[in-house]
Short mmCIF file of C-alpha atoms and ligand atoms in Angstrom, two decimals:
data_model
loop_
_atom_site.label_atom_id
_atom_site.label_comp_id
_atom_site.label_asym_id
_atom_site.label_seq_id
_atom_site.Cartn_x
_atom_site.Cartn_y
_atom_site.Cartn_z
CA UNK A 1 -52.09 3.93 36.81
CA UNK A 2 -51.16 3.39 40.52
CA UNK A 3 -47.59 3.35 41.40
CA UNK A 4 -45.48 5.49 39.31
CA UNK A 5 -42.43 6.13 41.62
CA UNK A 6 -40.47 9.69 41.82
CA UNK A 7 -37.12 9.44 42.11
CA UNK A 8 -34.17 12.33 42.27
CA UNK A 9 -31.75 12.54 40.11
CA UNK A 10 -28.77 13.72 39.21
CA UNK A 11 -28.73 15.89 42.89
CA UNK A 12 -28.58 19.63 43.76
CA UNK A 13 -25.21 21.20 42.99
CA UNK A 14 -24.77 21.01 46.56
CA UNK A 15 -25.26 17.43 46.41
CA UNK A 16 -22.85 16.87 43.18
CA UNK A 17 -20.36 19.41 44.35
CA UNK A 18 -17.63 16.69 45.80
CA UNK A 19 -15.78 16.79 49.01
CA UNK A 20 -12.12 18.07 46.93
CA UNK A 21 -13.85 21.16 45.81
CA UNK A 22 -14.92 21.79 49.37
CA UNK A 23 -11.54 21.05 50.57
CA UNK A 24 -10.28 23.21 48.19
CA UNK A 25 -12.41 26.03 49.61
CA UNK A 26 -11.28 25.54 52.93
CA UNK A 27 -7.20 25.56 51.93
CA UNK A 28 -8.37 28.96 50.03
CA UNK A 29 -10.52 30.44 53.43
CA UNK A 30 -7.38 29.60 55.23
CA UNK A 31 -4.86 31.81 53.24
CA UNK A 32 -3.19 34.92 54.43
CA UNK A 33 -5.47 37.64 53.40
CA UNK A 34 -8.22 35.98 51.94
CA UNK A 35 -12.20 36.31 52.53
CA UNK A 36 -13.72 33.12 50.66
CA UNK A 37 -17.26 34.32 50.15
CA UNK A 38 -19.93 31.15 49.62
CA UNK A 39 -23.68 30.54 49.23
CA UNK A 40 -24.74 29.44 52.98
CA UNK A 41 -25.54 25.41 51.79
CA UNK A 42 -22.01 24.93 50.74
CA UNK A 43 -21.06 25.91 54.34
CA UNK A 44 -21.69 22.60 55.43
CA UNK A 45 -20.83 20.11 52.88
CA UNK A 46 -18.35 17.64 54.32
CA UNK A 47 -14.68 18.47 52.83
CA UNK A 48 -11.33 16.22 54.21
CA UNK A 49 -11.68 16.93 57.87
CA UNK A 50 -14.87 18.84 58.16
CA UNK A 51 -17.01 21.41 56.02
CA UNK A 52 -16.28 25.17 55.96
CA UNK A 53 -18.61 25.71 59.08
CA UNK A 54 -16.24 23.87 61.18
CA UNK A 55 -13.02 25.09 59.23
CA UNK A 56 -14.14 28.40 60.39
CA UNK A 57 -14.77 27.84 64.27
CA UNK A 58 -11.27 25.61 64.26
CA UNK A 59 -8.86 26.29 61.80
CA UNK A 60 -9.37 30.36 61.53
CA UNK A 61 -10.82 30.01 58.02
CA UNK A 62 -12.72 33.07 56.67
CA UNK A 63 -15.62 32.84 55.12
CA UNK A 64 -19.05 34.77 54.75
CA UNK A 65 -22.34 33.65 52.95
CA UNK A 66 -23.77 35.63 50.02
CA UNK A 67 -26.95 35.42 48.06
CA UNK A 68 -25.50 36.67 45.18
CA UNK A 69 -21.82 37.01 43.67
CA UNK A 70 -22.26 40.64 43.80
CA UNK A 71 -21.63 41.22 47.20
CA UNK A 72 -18.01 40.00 46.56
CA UNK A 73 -17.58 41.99 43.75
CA UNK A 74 -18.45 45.45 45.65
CA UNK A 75 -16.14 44.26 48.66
CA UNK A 76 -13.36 43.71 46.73
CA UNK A 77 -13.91 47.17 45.36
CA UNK A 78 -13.91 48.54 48.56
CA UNK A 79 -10.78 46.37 50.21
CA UNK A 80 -8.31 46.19 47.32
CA UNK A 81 -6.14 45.16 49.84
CA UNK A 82 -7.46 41.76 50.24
CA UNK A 83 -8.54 38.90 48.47
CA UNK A 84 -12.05 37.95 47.72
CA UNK A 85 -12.66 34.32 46.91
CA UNK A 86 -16.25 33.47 45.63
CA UNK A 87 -17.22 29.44 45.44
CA UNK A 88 -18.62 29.36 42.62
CA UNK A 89 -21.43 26.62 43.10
CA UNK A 90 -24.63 26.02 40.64
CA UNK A 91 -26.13 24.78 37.34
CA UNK A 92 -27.09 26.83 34.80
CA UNK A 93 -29.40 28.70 36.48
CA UNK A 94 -26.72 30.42 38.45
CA UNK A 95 -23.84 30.67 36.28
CA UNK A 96 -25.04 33.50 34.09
CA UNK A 97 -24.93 35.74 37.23
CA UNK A 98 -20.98 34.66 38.17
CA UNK A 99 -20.50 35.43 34.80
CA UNK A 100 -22.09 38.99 34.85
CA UNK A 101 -20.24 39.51 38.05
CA UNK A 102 -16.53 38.96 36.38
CA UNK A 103 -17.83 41.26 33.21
CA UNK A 104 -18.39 43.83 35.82
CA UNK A 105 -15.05 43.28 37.86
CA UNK A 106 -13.16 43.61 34.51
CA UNK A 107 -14.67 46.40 33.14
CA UNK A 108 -13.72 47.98 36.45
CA UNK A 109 -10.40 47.10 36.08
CA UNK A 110 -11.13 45.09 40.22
CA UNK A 111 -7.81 42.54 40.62
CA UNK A 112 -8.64 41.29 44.02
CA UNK A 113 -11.70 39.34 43.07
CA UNK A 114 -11.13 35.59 42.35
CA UNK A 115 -13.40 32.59 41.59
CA UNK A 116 -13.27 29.17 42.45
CA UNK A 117 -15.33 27.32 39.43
CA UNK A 118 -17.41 23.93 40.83
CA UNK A 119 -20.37 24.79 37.77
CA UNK A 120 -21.77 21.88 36.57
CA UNK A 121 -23.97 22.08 32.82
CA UNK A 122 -26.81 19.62 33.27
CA UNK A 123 -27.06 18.68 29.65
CA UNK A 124 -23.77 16.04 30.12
CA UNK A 125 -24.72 15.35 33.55
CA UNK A 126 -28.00 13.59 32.14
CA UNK A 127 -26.41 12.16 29.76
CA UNK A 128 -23.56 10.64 31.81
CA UNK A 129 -27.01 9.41 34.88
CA UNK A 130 -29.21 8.19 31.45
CA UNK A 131 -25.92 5.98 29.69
CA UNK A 132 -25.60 4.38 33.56
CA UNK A 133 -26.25 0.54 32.97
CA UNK A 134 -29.30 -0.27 34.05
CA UNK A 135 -30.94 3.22 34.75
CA UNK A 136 -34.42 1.90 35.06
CA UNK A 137 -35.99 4.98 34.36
CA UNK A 138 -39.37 5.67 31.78
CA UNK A 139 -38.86 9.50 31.67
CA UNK A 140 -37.97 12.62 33.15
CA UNK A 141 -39.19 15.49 34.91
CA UNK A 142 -37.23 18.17 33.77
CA UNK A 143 -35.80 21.55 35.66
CA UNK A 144 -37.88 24.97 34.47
CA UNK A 145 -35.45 27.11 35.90
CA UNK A 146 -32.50 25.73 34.00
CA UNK A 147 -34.59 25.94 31.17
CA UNK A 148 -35.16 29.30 31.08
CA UNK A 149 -31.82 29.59 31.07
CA UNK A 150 -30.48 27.07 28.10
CA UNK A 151 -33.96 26.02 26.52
CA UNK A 152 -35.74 22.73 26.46
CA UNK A 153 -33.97 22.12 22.89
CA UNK A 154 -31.13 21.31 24.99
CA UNK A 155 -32.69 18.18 26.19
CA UNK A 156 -34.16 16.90 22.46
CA UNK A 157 -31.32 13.59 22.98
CA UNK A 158 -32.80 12.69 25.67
CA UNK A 159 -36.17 11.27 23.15
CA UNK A 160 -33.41 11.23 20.01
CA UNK A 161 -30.68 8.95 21.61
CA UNK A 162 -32.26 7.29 24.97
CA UNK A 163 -35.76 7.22 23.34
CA UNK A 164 -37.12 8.51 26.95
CA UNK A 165 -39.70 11.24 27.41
CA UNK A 166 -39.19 14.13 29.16
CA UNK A 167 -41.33 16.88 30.28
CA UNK A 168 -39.77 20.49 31.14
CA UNK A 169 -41.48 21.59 34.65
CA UNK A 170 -42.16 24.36 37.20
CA UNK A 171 -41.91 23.97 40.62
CA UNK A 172 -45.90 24.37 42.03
CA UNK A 173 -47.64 21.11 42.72
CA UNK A 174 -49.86 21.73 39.69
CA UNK A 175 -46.76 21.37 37.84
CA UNK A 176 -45.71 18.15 39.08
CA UNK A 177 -49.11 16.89 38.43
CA UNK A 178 -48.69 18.14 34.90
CA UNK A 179 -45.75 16.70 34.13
CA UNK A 180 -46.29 13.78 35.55
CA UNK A 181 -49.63 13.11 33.63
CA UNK A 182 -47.85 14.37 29.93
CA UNK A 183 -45.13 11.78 30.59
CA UNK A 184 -47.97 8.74 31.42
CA UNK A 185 -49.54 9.90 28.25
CA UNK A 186 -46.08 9.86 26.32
CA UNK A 187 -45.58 6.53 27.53
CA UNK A 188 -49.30 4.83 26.58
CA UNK A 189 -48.88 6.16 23.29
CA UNK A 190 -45.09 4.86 23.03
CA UNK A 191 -44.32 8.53 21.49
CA UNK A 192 -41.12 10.14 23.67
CA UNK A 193 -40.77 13.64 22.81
CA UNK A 194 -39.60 16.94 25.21
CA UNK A 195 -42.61 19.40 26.01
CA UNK A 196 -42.50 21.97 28.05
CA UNK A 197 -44.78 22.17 30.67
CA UNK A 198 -43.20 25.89 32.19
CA UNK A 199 -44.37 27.93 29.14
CA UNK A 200 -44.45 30.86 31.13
CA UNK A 201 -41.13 31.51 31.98
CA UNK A 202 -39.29 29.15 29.40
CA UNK A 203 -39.29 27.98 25.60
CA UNK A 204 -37.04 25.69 23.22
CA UNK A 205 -34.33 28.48 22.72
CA UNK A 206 -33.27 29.76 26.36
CA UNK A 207 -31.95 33.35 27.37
CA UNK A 208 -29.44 34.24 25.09
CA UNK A 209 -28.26 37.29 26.52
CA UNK A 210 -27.42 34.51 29.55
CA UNK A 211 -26.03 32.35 27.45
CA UNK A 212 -23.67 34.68 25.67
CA UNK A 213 -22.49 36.15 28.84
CA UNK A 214 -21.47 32.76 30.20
CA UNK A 215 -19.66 31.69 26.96
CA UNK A 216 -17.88 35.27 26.75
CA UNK A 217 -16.21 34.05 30.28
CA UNK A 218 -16.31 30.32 30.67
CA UNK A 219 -14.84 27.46 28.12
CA UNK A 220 -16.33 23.94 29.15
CA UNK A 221 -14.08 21.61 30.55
CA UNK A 222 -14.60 18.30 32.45
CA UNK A 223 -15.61 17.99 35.96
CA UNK A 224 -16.12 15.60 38.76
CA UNK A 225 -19.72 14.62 40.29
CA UNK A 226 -20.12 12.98 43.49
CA UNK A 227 -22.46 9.69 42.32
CA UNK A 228 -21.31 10.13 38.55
CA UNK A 229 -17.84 10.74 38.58
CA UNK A 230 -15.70 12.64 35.57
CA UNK A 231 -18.70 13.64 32.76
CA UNK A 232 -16.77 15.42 29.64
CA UNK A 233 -17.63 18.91 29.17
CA UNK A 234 -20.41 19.21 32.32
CA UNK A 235 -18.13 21.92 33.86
CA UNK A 236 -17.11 25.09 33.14
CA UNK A 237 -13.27 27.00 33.61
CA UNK A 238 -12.10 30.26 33.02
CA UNK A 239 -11.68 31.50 28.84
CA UNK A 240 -8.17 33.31 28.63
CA UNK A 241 -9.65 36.64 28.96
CA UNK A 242 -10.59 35.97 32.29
CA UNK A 243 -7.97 33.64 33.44
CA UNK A 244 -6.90 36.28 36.09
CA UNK A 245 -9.77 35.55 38.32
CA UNK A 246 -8.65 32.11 38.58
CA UNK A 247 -8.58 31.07 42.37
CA UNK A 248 -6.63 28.10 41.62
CA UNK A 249 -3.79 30.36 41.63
CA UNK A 250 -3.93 30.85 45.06
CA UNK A 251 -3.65 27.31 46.30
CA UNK A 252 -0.63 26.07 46.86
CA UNK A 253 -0.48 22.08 45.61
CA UNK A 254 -2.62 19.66 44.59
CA UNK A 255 -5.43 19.21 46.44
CA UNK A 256 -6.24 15.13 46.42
CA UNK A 257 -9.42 13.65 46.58
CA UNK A 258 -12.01 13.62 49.40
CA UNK A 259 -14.26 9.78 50.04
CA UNK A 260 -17.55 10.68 51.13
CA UNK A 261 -17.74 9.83 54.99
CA UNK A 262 -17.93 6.15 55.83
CA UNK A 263 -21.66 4.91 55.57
CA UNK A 264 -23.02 7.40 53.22
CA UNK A 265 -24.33 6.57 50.20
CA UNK A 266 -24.84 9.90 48.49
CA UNK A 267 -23.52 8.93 45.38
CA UNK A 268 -26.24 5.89 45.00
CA UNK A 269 -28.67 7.95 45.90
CA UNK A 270 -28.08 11.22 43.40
CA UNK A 271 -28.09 8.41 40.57
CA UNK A 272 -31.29 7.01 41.89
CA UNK A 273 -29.85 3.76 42.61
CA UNK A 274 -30.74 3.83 45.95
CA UNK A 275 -33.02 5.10 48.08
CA UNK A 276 -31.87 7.80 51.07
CA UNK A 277 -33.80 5.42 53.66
CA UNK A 278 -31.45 2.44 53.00
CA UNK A 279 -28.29 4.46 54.22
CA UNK A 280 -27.80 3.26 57.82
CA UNK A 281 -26.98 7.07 58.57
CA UNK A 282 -30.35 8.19 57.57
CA UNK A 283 -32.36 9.82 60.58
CA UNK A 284 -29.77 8.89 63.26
CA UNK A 285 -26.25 10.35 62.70
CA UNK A 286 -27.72 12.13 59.51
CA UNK A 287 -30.59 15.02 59.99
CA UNK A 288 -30.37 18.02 58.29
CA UNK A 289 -29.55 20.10 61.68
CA UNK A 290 -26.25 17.75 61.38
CA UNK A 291 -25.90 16.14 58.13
CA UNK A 292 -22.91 13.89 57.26
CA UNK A 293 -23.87 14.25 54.37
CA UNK A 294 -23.80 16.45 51.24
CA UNK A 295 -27.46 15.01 50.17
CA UNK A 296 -28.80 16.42 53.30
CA UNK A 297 -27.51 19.30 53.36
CA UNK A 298 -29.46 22.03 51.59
CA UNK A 299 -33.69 21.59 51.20
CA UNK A 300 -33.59 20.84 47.32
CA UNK A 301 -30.95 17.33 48.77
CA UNK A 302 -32.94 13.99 48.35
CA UNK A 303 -31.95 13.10 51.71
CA UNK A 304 -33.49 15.99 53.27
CA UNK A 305 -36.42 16.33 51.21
CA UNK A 306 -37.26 11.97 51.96
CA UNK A 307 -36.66 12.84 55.64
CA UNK A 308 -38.57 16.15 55.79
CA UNK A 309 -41.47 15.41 53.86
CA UNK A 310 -41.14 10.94 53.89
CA UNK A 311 -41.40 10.82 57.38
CA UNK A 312 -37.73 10.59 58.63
CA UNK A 313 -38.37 13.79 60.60
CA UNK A 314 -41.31 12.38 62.30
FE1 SF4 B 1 -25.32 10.66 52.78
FE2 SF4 B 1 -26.77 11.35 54.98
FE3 SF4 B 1 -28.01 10.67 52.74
FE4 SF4 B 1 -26.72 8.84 54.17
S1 SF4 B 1 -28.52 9.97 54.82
S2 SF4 B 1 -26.70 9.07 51.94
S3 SF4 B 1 -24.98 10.05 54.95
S4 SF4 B 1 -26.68 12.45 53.05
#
């Protein structure tokens, strides 16, 4: 039928990651003796005064981008007398390789390395965005790379409990189209159910060589998303074993939290309540060469995607 609408939703775990955990990255960057290592999007999420890009240039913070965790790992081993930081930013995708990282670190008896857990577990993030008064959604197009990692069983509540379809997807067009059509069919015949569209790198069950590597090191515990707020369980802290590599050690106080900057609307937006166009910041004193904020930050951001591929860059 014509019309169907596409919206994001619940954001990138740059866009969920809130301001305090960037702030909290800065204080860290700014310590005697430590080098806070990050994935290059988080650089420029807005924290208190600034993101860790301008931290750097003005307040002597040190900080260097990775692609993977490993990097800190082997520079820790190689400068025991400093202190390596890592971010730790992602969805369940990422995690298993954090995880893998501090097996490594303790195995080789490395004390220098620290993490700083912002994880967030989709599962209770949906939940939280689908029990949202008012959601207006009729299904969902759901993340293949998660789901190779935790397996589209992990998603069968979404039918059970909200009675919405969902359809597990990859990221080429032809997958979009896919889904897209396997949800309009779900919803003529009035059937919701979870398929899986991305057959060829997921299934129902997940990796569970992943999976046990992630709950050998990390206990879930609540955490805060910018849009959604506290969701029980969606985030992920340090088991016992492992409580060494806590970076929250290092900071010294609480750290309070951090409003989004005045005029954005980020947290509408990563619930779908609104769309990135009706933020007055949108296009003017928000592009993605200088966002304000955390939406249009990295590519997979709503805010960026609407104003690279929606016209806004035009
Ligand atoms: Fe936030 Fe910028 Fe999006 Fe406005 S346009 S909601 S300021 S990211």
């Amino acid at each position: 039928p014509a019309g169907p609408r596409l919206i994001s939703g619940p954001g990138c775990p740059v866009c969920v990651t809130p301001g305090r955990e960037v702030e909290k990255a800065i204080r860290l960057a700014c310590e005697p003796g430590v080098l806070l290592f990050c994935f290059p999007d988080m650089l420029r999420v807005p924290g208190a005064c600034g993101s860790l890009e301008t931290a750097r240039a003005t307040r002597g913070a040190r900080v260097r981008t990775i692609y993977s965790p490993i990097e800190a790992l082997e520079f820790a081993a190689g400068e025991p007398g400093r202190k390596a930081v890592i971010f730790g930013v992602g969805f369940e995708t990422t995690i298993p390789i954090f995880a893998s990282v501090l097996r490594r670190a303790r195995e080789r008896g490395i004390r220098n390395l620290f993490l700083l857990p912002a994880f967030k577990l989709l599962p209770p993030g949906l939940a939280a965005l689908l029990s949202r008064p008012g959601i207006g959604v009729d299904g969902l197009i759901l993340p293949g790379n998660v789901t190779a990692v935790i397996g589209a069983d992990a998603y069968r509540f979404i039918a059970a409990r909200h009675r919405l379809p969902g359809v597990v997807a990859g990221f080429e067009t032809s997958d979009i189209l896919r889904a897209v059509l396997m949800l309009l069919e779900m919803i003529a015949d009035g059937e919701p159910r979870i398929l899986n569209e991305y057959t060829r790198f997921s299934d129902d069950r997940g990796n569970a060589a992943a999976l046990a590597a992630v709950r050998e090191v990390f206990a879930p515990r609540d955490s805060v998303w910018r849009g959604l707020g506290t969701v029980p369980g969606s985030g992920l802290g340090l088991n016992e074993a492992y409580a060494a590599f806590d970076a929250g050690t290092l900071l010294d106080g609480e750290v309070p939290p951090v409003p989004d900057p005045p005029g954005c609307i980020c947290g509408d937006v990563i619930v779908g309540a609104r769309e990135p166009e009706e933020c007055t910041l949108f296009g003017g004193r928000c592009t993605p060469s200088r966002p304000a904020g955390a939406c249009m930050v990295s590519g997979e951001g709503a805010c960026a995607a609407h104003y690279l591929y929606g016209g806004g860059a035009a």
